[in-house]
Coordinates of C-alpha atoms in Angstrom, one line a residue:
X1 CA 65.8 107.7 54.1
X2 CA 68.0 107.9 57.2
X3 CA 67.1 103.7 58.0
X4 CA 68.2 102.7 54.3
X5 CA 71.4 105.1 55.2
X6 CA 72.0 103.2 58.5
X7 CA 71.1 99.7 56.7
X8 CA 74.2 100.7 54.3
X9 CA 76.0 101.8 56.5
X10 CA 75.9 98.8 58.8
X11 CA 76.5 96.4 55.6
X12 CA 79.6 98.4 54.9
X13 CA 81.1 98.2 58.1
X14 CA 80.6 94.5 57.8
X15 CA 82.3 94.4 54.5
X16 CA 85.2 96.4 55.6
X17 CA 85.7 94.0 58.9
X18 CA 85.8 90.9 56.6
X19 CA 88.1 92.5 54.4
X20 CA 90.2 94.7 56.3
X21 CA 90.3 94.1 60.0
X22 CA 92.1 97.7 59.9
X23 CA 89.4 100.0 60.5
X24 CA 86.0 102.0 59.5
X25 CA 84.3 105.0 59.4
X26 CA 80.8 105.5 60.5
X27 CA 78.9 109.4 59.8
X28 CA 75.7 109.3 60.7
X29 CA 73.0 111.2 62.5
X30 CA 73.7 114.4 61.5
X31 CA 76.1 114.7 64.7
X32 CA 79.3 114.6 61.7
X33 CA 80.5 111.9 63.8
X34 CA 83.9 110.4 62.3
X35 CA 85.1 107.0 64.4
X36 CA 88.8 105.5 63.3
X37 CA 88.8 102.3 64.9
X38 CA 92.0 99.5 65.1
X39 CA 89.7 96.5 65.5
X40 CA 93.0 93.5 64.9
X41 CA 93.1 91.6 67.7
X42 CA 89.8 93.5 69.3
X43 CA 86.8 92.3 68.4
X44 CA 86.9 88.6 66.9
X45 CA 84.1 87.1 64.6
X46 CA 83.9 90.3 62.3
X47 CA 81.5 89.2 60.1
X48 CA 78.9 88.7 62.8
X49 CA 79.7 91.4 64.7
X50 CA 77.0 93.8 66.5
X51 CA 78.1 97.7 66.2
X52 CA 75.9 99.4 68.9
X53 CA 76.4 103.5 68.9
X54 CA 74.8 105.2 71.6
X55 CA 74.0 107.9 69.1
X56 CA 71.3 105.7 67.9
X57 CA 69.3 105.0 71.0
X58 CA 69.0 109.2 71.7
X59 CA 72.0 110.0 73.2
X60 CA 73.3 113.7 72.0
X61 CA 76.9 115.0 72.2
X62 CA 77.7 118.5 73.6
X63 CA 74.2 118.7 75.3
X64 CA 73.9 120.0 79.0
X65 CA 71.1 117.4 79.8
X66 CA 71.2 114.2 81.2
X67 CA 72.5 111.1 78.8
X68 CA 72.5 108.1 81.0
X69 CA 69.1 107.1 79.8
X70 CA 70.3 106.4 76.2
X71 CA 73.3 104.6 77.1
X72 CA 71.5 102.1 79.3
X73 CA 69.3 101.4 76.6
X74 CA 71.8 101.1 74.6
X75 CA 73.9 98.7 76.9
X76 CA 70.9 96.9 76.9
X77 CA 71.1 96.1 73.3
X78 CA 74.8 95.4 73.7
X79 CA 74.6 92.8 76.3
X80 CA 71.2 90.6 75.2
X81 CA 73.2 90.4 71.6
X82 CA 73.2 86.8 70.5
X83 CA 76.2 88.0 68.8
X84 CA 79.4 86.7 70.0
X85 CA 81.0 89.7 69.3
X86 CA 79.8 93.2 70.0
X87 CA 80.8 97.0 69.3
X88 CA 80.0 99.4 72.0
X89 CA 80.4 103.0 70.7
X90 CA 81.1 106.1 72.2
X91 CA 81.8 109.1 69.6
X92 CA 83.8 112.1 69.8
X93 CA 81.9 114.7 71.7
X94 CA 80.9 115.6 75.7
X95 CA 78.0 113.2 77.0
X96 CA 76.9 113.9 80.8
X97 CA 75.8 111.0 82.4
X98 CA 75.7 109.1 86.0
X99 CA 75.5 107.0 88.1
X100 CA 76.0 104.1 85.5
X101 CA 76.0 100.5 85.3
X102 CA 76.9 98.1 82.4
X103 CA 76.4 95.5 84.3
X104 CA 76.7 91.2 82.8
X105 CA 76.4 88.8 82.7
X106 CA 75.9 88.8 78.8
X107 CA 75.5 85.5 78.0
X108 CA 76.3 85.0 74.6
X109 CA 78.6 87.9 73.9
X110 CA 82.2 86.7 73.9
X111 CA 84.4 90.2 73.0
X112 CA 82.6 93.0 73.8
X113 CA 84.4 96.2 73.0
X114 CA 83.6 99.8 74.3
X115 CA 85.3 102.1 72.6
X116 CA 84.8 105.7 74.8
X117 CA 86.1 108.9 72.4
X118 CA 84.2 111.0 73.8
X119 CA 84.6 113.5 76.7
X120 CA 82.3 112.0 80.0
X121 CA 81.4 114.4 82.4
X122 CA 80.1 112.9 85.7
X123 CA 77.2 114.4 87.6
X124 CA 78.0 116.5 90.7
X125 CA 74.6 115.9 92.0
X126 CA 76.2 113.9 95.5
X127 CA 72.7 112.3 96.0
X128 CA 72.5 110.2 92.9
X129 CA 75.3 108.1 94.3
X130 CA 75.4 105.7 96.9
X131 CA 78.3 105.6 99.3
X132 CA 81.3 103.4 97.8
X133 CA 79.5 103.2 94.4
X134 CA 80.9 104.1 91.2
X135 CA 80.0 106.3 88.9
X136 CA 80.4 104.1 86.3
X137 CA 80.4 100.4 86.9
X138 CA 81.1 97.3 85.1
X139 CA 80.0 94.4 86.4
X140 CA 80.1 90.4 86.1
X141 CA 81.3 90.7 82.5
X142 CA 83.8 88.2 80.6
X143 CA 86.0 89.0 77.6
X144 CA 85.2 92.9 77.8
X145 CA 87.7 95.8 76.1
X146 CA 87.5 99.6 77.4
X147 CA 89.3 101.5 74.5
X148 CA 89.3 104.5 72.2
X149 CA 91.4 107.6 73.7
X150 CA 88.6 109.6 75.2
X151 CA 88.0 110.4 78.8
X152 CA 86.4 109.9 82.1
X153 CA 85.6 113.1 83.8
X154 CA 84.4 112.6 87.7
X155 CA 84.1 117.0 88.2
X156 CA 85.4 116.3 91.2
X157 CA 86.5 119.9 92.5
X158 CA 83.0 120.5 93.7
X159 CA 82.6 117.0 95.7
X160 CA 86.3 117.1 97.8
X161 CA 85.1 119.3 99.9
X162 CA 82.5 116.6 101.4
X163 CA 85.2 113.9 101.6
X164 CA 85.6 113.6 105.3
X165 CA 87.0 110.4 105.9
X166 CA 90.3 111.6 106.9
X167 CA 88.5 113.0 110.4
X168 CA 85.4 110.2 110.1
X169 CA 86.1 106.8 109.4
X170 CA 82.7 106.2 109.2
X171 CA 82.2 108.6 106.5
X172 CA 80.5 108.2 103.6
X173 CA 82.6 107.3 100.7
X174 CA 82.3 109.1 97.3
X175 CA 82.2 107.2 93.9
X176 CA 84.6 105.9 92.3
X177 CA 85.4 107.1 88.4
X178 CA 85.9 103.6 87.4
X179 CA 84.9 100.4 89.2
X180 CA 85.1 97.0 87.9
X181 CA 83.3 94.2 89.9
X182 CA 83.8 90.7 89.1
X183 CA 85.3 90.6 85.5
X184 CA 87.7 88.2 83.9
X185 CA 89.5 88.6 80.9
X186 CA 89.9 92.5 81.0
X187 CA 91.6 94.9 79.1
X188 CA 91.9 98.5 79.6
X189 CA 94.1 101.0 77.5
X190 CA 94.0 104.0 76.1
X191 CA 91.6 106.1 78.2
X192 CA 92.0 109.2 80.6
X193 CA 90.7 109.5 83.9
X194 CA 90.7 113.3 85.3
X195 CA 89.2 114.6 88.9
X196 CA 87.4 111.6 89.9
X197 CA 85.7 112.3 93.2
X198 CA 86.7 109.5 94.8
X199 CA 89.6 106.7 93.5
X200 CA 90.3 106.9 89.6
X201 CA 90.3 102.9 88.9
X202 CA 89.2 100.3 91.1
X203 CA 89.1 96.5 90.7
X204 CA 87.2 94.1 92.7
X205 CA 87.0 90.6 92.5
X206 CA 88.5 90.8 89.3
X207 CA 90.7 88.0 87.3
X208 CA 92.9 88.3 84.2
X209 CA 92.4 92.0 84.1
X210 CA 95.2 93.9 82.1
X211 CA 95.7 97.7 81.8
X212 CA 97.9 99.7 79.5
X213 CA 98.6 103.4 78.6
X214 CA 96.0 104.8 80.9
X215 CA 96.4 108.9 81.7
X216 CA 95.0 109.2 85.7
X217 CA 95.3 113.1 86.6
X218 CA 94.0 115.1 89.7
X219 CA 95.2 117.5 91.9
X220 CA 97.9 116.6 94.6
X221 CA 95.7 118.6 96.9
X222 CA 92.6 116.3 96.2
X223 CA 91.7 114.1 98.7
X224 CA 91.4 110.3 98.7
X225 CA 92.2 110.4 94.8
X226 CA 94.2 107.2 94.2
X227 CA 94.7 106.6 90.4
X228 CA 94.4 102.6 90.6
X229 CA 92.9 100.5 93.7
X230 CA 93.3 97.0 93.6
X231 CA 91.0 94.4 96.3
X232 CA 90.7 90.6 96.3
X233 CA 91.9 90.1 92.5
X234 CA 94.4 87.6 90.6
X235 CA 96.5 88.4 87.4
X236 CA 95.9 91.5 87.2
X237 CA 98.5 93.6 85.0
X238 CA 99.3 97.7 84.3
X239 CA 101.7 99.1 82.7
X240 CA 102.9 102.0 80.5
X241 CA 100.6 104.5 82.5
X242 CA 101.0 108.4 84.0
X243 CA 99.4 108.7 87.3
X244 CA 99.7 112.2 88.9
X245 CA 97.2 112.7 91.5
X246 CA 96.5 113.4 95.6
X247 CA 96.6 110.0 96.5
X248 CA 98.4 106.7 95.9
X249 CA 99.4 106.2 92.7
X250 CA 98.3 102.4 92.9
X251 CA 97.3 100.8 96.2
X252 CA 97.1 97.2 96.5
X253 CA 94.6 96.0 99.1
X254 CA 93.7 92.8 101.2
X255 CA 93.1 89.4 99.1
X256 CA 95.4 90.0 96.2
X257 CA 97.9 87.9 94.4
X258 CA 100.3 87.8 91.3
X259 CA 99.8 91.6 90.7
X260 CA 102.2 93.1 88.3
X261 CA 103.0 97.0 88.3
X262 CA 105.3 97.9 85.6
X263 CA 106.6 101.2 84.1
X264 CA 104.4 103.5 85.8
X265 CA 105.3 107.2 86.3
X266 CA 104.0 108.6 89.4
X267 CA 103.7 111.9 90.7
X268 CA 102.6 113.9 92.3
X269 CA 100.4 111.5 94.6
X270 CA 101.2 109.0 97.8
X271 CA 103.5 106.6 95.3
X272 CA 102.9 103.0 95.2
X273 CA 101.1 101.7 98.4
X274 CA 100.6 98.0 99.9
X275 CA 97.8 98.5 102.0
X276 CA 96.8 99.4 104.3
X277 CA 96.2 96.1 105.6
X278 CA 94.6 94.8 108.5
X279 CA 91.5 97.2 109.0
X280 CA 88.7 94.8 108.9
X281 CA 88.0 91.3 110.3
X282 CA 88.7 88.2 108.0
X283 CA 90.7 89.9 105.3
X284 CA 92.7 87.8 103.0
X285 CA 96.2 88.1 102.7
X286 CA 98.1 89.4 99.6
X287 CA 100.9 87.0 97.7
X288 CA 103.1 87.7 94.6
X289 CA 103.3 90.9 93.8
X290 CA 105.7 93.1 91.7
X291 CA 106.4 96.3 91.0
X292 CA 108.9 97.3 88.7
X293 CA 110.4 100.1 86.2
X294 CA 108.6 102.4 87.8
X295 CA 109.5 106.2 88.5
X296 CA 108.6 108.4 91.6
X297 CA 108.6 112.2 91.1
X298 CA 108.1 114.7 93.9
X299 CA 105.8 111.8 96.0
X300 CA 105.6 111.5 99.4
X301 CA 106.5 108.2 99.4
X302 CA 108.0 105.7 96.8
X303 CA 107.0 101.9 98.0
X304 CA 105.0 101.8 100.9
X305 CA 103.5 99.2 103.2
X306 CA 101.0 99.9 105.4
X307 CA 99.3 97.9 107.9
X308 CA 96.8 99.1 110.6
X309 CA 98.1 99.4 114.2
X310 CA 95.4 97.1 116.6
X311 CA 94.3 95.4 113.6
X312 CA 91.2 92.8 114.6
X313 CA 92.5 90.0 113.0
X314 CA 95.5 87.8 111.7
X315 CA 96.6 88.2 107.9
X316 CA 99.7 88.0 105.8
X317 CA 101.4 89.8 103.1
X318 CA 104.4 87.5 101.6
X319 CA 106.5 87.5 98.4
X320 CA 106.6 90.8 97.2
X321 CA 109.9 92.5 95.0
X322 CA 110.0 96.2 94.3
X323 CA 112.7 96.1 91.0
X324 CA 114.4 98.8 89.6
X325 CA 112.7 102.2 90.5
X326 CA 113.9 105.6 90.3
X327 CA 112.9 108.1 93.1
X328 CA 113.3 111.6 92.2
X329 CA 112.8 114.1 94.9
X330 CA 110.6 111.6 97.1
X331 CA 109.6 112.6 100.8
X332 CA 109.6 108.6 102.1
X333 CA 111.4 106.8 98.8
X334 CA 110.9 102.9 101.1
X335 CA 108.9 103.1 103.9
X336 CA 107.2 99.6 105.9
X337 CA 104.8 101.1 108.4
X338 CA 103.3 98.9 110.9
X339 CA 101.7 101.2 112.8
X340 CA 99.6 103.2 110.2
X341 CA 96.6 105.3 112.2
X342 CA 95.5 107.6 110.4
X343 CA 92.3 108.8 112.9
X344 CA 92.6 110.0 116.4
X345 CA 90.4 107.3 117.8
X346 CA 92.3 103.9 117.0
X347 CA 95.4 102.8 119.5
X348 CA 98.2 102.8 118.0
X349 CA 100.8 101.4 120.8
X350 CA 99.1 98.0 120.1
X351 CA 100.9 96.0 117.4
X352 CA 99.7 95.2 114.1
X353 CA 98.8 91.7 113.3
X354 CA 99.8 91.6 109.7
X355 CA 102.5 89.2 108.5
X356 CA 105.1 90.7 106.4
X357 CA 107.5 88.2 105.0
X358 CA 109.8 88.0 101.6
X359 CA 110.2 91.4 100.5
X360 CA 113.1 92.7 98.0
X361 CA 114.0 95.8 97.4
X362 CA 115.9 95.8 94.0
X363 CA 117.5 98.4 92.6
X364 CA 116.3 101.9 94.2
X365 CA 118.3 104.9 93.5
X366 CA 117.4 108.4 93.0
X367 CA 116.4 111.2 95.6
X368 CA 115.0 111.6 99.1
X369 CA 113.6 115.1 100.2
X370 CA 113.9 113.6 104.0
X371 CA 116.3 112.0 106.0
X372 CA 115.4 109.2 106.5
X373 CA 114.9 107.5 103.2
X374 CA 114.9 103.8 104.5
X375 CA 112.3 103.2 106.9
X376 CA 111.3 100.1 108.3
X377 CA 109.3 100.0 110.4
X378 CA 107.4 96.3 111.3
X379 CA 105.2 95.3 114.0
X380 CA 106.7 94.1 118.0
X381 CA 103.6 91.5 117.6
X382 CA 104.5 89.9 114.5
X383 CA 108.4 91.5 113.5
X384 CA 108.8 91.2 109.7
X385 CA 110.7 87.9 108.0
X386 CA 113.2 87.7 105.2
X387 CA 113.1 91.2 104.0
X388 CA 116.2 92.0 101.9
X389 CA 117.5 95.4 100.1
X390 CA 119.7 95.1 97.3
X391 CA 121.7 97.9 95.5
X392 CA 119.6 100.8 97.2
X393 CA 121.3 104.2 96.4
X394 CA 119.2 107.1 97.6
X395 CA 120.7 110.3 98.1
X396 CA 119.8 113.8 99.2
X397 CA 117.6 116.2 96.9
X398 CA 119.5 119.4 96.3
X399 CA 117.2 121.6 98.4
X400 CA 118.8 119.8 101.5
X401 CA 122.4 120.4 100.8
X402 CA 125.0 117.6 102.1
X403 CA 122.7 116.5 104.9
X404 CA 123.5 112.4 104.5
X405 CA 120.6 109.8 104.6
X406 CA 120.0 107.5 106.8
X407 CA 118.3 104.6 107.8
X408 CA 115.3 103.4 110.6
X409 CA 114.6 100.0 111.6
X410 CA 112.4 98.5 114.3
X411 CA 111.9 94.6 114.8
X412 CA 113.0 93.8 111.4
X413 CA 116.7 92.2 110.6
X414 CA 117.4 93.1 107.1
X415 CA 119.4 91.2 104.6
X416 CA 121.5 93.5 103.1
X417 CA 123.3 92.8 99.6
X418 CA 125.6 95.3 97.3
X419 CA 125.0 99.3 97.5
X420 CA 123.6 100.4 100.5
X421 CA 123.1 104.3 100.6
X422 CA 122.0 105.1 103.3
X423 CA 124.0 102.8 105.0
X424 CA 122.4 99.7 106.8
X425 CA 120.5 99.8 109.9
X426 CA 122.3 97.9 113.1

């Protein structure tokens, strides 16, 4: 009885995609499981269209044991479709599951669409993870869409404690909540990411990856936390996202270009961080970058870039504009470091080898809960080029009283156009 209710189910859901493209409702498996789903513009050749729901490979909601068993199998499924287009369900309910991987390539799937709404609770077993993993991975994939309002859940209050990479830098890294390895054409919106042990996000290799409406929340106490890392990608997009955790709120590493950051609200966390650059041997340099409409609340910096004092080899970071952002309360609101060295053992007196060149600061105005809210700070070995600051207007936050702002510069010569508060450096 149940099959003959699945087989009608699964023809209805067909009828209602070639009808519709609005949405269905699937209730099966006696789990009462209710799935509203905007499919226009999401997953293309309805007609055809594989529906796989995790459900039906033995996956349980709201049950203390182990999940990641079902999913796989059910990812299995998804990805040897020879459906171009493929539905990847999650339901409403918590799932524990980790490490995973939904890993490609799948060959003849085209628009594969996992929609999460349930609540995913990572394990805290430390063991099961290997060092600079994720906890849940997608890999090698083209044309995929993670969607559907639910969340990511690393438990990572019980794991900080073991991050020790701020004394080791040889430390073993946690996972990652979400890493993305070599995918093009990527969309990500609507999804929560809470306590991940490690970063929230984090992109590798990617192209044409976009990101929209994401909700990235951790303590500003947790360590190494950053909501969205970014590492040798192109076109990658995010916008419309709240990022409030003990980290950066997006880092941009080594070997990216034409990265746009728009109308992010950050805080608390590290802000918005270039870098750090120049750490390892043979990294690639980072080109076109902008971040814009953005908003910095009680971080402890705004824009930064970092770059690693003695770093071991040559690299660049060139044509980058940080647009209209508000600081509010912010502890280093523009800050170039050149000398960033973060562990007792690396030399810091020798100069960093990064290149910074064609940087604009547009448009900055709001708080700074230092003095100092200009700081710029470029390397002796290789002094920054064409750097220019235009209508900056930082002031003091409240809880200083009338102390004024000022400004810091070393081998850098500024161009300096409209507003400057604080005034210029000379």
């Amino acid at each position: 009885m149940k099959l003959q209710i699945s087989h009608y189910l699964r023809v209805l859901c067909f009828v209602f995609f070639t009808l519709s493209s609005y949405s269905f409702v699937l209730h099966g498996d006696n789990n009462n499981i209710t799935s509203n789903l905007s499919l226009r513009n999401r997953v293309r050749d309805k007609s055809s269209a594989l529906i796989v729901n995790v459900i039906s490979f033995g996956a349980r909601a709201n049950n203390q044991k182990d999940q990641t068993k079902a999913f796989v199998a059910a990812w299995d499924k998804a990805c040897k479709s020879s459906s171009r287009s493929v539905l990847f369900i999650i339901p409403r309910g918590e799932f524990y599951v980790g490490p995973l991987r939904f890993s490609g390539p799948c060959t003849n799937v085209t628009n594969l669409t996992v929609q999460v709404e349930g609540h995913l609770k990572a394990s805290t077993d430390l063991s099961k993870y290997r060092s600079g993993s994720g906890w849940i991975e997608f890999g090698w994939i083209n044309g995929l869409t993670l969607t559907g309002g639910g969340t990511f859940d690393g438990q990572g209050a019980l794991a900080w404690p073991y991050n020790n990479c701020a004394s080791d830098h040889n430390c073993k890294l946690l996972p990652t909540s979400l890493k993305f390895v070599g995918m093009n054409r990527t969309v990500v919106r609507r999804i929560s990411s809470v306590n991940s042990k490690f970063f929230h996000i984090a992109l590798v290799e990617c192209r044409d990856f976009k990101g929209t409406r994401l909700n990235i929340t951790a303590p500003s106490y947790s360590p190494n936390t950053d909501g969205i890392h970014i590492e040798r990608s192109s076109n990658v997009y995010f916008s419309r996202s709240r990022i409030a955790t003990g980290d950066d709120c997006v880092s941009i590493g080594q070997g990216n270009s034409q990265i746009t950051i728009t109308s992010i609200k950050c805080g608390p966390g590290h802000g918005i961080s270039v870098g750090s650059l120049g750490r390892y041997p043979n990294e690639k340099d980072v080109k076109g970058l902008v971040v814009r409409d953005c908003k910095m609340s009680g971080t402890t910096n705004g824009i930064r870039i970092k770059t690693w004092a003695d770093s071991p080899g040559l690299s660049a970071a060139t044509n980058m504009t940080f647009q209209n952002i508000i600081m509010s309360n912010v502890t280093n609101p523009i800050i170039i470091d050149q000398s960033y060295c973060p562990f007792s053992s690396c030399t810091s007196n020798v100069p960093s080898k990064v290149k910074l060149s064609e940087i604009y600061f547009k448009n900055i105005r709001g708080t700074s809960s230092s003095k100092v809210a200009v700081q710029l700070h470029c390397s002796r070995g290789r002094p920054c080029q064409k750097v220019y600051l235009e209508n900056v207007h930082l002031e003091q936050s409240e809880n200083r009283g009338n102390e004024a702002v000022s400004s810091s510069c070393r081998n850098v010569r500024a161009n300096y156009i409209g507003t400057q508060i604080p005034p210029p450096c000379h």
